[in-house]
XYZ file of C-alpha atoms in Angstrom:
448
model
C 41.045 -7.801 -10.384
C 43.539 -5.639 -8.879
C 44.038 -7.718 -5.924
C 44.185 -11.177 -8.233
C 47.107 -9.053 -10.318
C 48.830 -7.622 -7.011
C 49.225 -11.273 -5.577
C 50.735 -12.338 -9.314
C 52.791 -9.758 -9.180
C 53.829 -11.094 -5.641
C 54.543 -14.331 -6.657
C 56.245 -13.304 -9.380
C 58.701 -11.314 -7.452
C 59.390 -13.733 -4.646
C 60.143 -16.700 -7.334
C 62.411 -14.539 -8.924
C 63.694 -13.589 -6.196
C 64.498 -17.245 -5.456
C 65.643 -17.677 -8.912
C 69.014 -15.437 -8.180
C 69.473 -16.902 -4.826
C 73.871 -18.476 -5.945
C 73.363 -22.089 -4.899
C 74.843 -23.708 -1.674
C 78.097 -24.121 -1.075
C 79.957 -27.033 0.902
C 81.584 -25.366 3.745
C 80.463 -22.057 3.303
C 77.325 -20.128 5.018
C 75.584 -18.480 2.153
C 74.112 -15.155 2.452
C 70.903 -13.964 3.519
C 68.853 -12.785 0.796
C 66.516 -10.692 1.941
C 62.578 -9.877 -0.180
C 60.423 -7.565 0.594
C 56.922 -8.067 -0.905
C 54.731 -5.680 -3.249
C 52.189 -4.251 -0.889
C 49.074 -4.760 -3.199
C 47.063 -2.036 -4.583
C 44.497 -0.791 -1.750
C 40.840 -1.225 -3.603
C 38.900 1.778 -3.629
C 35.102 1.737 -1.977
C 33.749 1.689 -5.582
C 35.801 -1.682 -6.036
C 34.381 -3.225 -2.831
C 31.216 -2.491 -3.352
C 31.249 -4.105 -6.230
C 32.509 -7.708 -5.039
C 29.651 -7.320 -2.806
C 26.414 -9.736 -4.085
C 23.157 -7.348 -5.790
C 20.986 -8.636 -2.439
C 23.768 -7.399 -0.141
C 24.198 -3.791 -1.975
C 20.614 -3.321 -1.980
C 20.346 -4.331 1.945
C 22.996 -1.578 2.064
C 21.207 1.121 0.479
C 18.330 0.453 1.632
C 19.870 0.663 5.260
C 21.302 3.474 4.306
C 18.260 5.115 3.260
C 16.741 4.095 6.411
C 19.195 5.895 8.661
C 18.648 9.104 6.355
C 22.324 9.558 4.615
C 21.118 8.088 1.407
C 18.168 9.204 -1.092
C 18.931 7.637 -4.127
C 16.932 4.830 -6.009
C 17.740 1.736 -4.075
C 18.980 -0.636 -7.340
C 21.565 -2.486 -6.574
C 23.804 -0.427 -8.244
C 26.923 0.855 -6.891
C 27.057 4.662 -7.252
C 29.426 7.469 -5.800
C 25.755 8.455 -4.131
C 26.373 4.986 -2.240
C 29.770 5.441 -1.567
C 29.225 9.204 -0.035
C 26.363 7.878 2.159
C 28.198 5.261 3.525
C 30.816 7.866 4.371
C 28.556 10.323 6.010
C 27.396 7.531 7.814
C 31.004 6.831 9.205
C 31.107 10.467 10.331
C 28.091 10.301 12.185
C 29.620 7.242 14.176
C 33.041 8.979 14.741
C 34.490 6.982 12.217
C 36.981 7.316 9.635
C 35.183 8.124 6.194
C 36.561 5.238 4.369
C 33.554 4.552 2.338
C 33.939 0.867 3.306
C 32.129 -0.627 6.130
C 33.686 -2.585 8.630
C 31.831 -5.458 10.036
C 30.873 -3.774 12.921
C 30.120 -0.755 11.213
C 27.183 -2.732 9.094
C 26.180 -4.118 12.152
C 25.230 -0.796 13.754
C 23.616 0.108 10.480
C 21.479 -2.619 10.211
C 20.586 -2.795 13.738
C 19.836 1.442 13.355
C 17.617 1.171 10.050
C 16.115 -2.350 11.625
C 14.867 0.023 14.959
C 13.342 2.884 12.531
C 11.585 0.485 10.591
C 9.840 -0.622 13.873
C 9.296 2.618 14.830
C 7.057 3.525 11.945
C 5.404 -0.141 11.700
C 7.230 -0.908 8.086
C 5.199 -3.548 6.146
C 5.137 -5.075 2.750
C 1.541 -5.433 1.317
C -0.642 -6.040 -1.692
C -3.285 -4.101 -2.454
C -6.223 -5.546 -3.408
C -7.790 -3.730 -5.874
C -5.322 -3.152 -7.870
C -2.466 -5.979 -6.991
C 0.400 -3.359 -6.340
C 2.843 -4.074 -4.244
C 3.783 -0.929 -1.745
C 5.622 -0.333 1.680
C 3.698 0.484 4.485
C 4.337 2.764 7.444
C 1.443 1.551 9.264
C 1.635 3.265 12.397
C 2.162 6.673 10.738
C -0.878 6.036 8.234
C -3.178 3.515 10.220
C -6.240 4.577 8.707
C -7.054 2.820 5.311
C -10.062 3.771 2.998
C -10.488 1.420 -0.746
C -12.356 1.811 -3.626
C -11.915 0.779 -7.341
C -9.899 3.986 -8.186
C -7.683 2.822 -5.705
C -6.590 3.349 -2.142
C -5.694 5.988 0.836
C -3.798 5.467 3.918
C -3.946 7.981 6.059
C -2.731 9.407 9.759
C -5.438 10.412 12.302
C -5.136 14.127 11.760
C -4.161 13.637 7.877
C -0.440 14.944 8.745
C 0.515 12.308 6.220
C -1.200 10.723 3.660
C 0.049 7.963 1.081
C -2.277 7.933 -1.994
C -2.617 4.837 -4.486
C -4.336 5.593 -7.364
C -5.216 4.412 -10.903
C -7.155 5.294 -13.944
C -7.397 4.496 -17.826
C -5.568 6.916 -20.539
C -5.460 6.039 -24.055
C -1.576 5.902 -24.986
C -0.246 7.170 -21.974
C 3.828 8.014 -21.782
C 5.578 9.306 -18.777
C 6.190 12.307 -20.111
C 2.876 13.328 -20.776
C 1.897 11.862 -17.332
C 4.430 13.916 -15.685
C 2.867 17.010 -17.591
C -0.501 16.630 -16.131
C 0.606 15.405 -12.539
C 2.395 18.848 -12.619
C -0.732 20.604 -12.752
C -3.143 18.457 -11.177
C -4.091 19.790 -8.380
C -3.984 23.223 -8.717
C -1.222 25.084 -7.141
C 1.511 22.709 -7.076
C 4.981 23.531 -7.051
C 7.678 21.415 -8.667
C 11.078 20.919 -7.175
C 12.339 18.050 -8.619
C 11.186 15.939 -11.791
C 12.825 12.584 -13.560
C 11.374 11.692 -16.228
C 12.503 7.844 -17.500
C 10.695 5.935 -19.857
C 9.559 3.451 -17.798
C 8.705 5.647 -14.819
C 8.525 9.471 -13.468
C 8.754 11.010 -10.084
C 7.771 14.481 -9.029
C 8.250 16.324 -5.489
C 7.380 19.691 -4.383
C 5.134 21.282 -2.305
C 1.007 20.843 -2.925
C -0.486 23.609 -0.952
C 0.976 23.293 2.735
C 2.284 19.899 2.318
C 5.388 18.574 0.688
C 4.350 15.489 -1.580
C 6.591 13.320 -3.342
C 5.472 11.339 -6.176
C 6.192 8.287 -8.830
C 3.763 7.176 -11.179
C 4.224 4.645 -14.300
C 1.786 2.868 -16.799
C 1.456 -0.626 -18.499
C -0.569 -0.628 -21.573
C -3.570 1.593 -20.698
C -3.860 1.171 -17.139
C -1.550 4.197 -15.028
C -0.462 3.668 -11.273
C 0.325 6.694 -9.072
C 1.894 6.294 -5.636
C 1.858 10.189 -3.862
C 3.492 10.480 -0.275
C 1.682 14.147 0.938
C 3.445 14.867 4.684
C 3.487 18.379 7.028
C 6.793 20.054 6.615
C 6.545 19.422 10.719
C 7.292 15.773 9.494
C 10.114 15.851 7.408
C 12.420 13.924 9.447
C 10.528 11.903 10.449
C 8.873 10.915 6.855
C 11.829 11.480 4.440
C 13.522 8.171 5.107
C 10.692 6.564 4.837
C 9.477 8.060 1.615
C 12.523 6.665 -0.380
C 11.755 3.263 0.726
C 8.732 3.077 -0.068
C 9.611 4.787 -3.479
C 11.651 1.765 -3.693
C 9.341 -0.732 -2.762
C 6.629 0.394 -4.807
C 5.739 -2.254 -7.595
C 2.829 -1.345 -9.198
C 2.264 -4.286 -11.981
C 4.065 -7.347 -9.994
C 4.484 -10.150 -12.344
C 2.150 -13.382 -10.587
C -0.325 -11.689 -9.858
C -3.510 -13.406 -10.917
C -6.971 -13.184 -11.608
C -9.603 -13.947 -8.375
C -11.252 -11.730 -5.783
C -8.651 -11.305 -2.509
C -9.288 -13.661 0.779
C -11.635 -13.073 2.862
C -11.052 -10.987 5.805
C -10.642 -12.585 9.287
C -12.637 -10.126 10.818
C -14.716 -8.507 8.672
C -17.053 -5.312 8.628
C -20.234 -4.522 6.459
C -23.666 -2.805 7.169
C -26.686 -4.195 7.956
C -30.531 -2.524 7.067
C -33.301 -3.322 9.737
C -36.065 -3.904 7.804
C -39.061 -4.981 10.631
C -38.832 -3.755 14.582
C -38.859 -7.912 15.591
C -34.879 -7.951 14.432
C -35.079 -8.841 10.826
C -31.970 -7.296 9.033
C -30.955 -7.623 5.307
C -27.485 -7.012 3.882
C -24.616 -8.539 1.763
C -24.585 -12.202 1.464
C -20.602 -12.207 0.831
C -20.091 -10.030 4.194
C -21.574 -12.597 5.682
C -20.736 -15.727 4.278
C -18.376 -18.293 6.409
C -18.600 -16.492 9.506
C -17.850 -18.477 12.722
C -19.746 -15.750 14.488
C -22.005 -12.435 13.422
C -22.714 -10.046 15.322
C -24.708 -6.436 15.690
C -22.909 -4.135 18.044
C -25.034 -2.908 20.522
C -28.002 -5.267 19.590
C -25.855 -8.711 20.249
C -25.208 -12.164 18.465
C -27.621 -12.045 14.708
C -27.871 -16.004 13.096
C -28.140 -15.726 9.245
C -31.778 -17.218 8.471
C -31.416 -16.855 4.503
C -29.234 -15.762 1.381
C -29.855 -14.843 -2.125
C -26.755 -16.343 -4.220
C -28.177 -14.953 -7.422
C -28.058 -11.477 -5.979
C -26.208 -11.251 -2.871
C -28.690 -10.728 -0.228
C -28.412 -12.232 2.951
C -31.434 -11.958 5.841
C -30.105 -11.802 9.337
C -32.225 -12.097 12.950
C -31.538 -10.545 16.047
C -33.401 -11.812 19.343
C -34.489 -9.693 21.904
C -33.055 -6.369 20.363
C -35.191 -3.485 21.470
C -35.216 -0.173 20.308
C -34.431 -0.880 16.656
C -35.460 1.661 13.895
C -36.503 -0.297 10.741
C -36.198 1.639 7.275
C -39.482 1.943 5.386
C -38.898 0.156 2.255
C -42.299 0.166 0.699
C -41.654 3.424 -1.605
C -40.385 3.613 -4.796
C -37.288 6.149 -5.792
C -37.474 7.419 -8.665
C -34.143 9.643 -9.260
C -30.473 7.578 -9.846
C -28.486 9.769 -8.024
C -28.401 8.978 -4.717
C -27.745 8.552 -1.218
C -25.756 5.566 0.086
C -25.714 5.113 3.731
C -23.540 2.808 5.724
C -20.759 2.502 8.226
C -17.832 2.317 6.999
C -14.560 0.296 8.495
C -13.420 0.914 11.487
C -9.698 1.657 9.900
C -11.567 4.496 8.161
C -13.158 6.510 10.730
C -10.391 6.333 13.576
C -12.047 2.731 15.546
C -15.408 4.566 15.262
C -18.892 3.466 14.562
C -20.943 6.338 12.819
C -22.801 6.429 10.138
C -22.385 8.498 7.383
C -23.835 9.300 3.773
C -22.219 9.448 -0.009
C -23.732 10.035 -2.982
C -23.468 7.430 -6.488
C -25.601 7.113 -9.158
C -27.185 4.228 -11.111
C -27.534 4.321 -14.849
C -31.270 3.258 -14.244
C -33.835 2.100 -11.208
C -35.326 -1.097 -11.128
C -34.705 -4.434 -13.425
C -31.620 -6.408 -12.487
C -28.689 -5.313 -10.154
C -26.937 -2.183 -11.480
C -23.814 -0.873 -11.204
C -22.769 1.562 -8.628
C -20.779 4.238 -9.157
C -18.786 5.902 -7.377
C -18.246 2.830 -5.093
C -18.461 3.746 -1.474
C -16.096 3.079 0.678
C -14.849 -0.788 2.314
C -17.719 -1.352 5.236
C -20.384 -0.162 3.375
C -21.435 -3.258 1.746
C -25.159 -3.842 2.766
C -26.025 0.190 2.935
C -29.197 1.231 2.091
C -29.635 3.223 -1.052
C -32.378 6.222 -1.082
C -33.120 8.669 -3.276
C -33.385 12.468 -2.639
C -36.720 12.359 -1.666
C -36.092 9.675 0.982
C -37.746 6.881 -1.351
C -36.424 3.112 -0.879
C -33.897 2.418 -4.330
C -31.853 -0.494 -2.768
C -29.279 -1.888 -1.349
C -25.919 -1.332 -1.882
C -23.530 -4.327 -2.330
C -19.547 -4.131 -3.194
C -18.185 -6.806 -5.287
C -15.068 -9.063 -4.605
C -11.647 -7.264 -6.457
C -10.738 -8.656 -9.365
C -6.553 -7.889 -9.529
C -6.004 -8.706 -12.903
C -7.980 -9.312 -16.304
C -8.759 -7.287 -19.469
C -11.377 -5.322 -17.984
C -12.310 -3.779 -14.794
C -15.495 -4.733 -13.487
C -17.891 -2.533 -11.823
C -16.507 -2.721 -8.172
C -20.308 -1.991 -6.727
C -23.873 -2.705 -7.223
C -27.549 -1.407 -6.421
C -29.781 -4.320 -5.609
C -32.815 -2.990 -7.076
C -35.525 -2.483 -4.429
C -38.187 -4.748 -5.546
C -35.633 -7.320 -5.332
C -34.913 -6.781 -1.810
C -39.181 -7.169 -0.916
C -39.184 -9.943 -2.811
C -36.778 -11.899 -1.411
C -37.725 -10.500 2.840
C -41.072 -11.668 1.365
C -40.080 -15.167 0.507
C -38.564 -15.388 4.008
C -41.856 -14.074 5.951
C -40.437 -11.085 6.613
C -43.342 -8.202 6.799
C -41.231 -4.670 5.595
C -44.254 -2.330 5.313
C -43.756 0.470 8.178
C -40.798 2.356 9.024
C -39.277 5.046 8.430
C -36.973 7.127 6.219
C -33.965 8.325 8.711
C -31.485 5.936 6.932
C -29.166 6.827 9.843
C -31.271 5.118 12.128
C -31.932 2.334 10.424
C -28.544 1.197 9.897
C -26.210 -0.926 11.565
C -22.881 -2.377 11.633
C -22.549 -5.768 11.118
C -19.075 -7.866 12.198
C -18.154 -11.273 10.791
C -15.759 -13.322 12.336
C -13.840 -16.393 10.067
C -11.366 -18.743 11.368
């Protein structure tokens, strides 16, 4: 506006200035009349910024952000935080502190924030079990672990740790959430809250770690994202915290109902059930695969499947030294142990198995649900009890993102079912024995 009134003004003076110009004269060489023009107004960074377009002012900030001279909330809006960032940006530089950026100033900024973003493996991604939308640092937290309560991504020593968590709460408000995420865990220290109505974020220190923290609900349903990093990291992880602060959408409007696509490459566990290569797991791991295959035991064909109850019956050839589970017992506690092998992402590349414990509301009958859900990779575990009796097998189900209710994200196959159906498929499961560690393997699908 000011520089739409300066050039009136301009106009204004140079036509009157043309309107006392005495007209010519025969004969006589009039006189030189000389204007000088009104110099308009210089606009202040505020005013700049805001002729700029709401993509290009949040490409600033976020650059900004990026480069580590900004830590606001990346909105769009212009701020004096903006302005002072940009400025401190121009010092850095050996610039002039204008609070404007020339074009080659943005350049540099761009290509800077464009080269830290690369360094830390920045991605965009849904995720699937709850359908929020979060930035990544992938190659500081390359290690992912899943459940229904939400997800983990972690680094390889746990220096830093990004948390995304839900849960149900009757008539939850930010304020009260705030409350409790101040005390939960134990021994955290508070350095900075804002509490909005729509959203809260926390940061401190929880135990040796500095965490930073933004949560929000929508109706009962609460979303939590928590950054926990080494005070070793700092640098390193503060720019990146506020972007992903940013980025963080935790109820994206789209999003609808339907279990996620299936993995290219995907990872479940496999029971050997007879020492001649028979091996039952989870139908779904194993559906559409271009090629399956048993690590250290070779290629495994699929022979049968179970629809009803998700039960799949694999072969390997030639495999020697397998270790079949004894499945002819009968558990008779529901808390128990699941073993499997979980995904590679979760255990650093590697291949062990391990053991968690869950709990069934009751043995036998139709499939029950499974709770806590074990982790991605163990779909196709086998389920004893604490005295090393047969319950089932363990099967996760596909994510549902969105509906009214959250279905049970895991289920026991109930142990009779799994004889019966290695029965209907000449499979003889009678000897074996009950080192569930043994008898386990990993089983890799690969799709198109």
């Amino acid at each position: 506006m000011r520089l739409v009134l300066s050039a009136t003004l301009l106009l204004a003076a140079v036509g009157a200035a043309q309107a006392q110009t005495p007209p010519a004269v025969p004969g006589v060489k009039p006189k030189t009349v000389t204007t000088v023009p009104i110099r308009p107004a210089l606009q202040k960074p505020e005013d700049t910024a805001g002729g700029m377009t709401q993509a290009e002012r949040l490409a600033l900030q976020s650059d900004l952000a990026w480069v580590g001279d900004y830590n606001g909330a990346i909105s769009g809006d212009v701020s004096e935080r903006m302005v002072n960032a940009i400025k401190e940006f121009q010092k850095k530089q050996g610039g002039k502190p204008t609070g404007v950026l020339n074009p080659q100033e943005r350049g540099v900024l761009a290509d800077t924030a464009r080269k830290r973003q690369e360094n830390v493996g920045w991605r965009i991604v849904i995720e699937p079990a709850t359908g929020a939308r979060l930035g990544i640092p992938s190659k500081l937290v390359p290690q992912l672990t899943s459940d229904a309560s939400g997800a983990k991504w972690t680094s390889p020593t746990g220096t830093v740790q990004v948390l995304l968590t839900r849960r149900k709460e009757a008539g939850p408000s930010t304020a009260k959430l705030a409350e409790q995420e101040k005390k939960e865990p134990a021994g955290r220290t508070i350095d900075y809250t804002v509490v909005k109505p729509d959203f809260f974020v926390l940061s401190g220190m929880q135990g040796l770690k500095k965490f930073y923290l933004r949560g929000t609900f929508k109706g009962d349903e609460v979303r939590i994202l928590t950054i926990l990093y080494d005070q070793a990291m700092q640098n390193t992880v503060e720019p990146v915290v506020i972007a992903m602060s940013s980025a963080f959408n935790p109820f994206p409007s789209g999003v609808v109902a339907g279990p996620p696509p299936r993995k290219t490459v995907e990872y479940g566990t496999g029971v050997v059930v007879s020492d001649d290569g028979a091996v039952v797991t989870d139908r779904v791991v194993t559906d559409d695969c271009i090629a399956l295959t048993i690590p250290g035991h070779g290629n495994a064909d699929r022979i049968a499947a179970d629809k009803e109850h998700d039960l799949a019956l694999l072969r390997v050839y030639g495999a020697r030294d397998l270790k079949p589970l004894n499945i002819a017992g009968r558990a008779t506690q529901t808390t128990l142990d699941i073993t499997g092998i979980s995904d590679p992402q979760s255990q650093g590349g590697g291949a062990a198995a391990s053991s968690v414990k869950a709990s069934v509301a009751q043995l036998g009958g139709n499939d029950a649900a499974l709770s806590p859900a074990p982790a991605v990779g163990f779909s196709g575990a086998a389920a004893l009890d604490g005295g090393g009796k047969f319950a089932g097998i363990a099967v996760l189900k596909p994510v549902i993102v969105a509906g009214p209710t959250t279905p049970a994200q895991a289920a026991l196959v109930p142990a009779d079912t799994v004889r019966e159906f290695l029965k209907a498929h000449g499979v003889n499961a009678s000897g074996g024995s009950t080192d569930a560690k043994a008898a386990v393997v990993r089983v890799i699908c690969v799709r198109k």
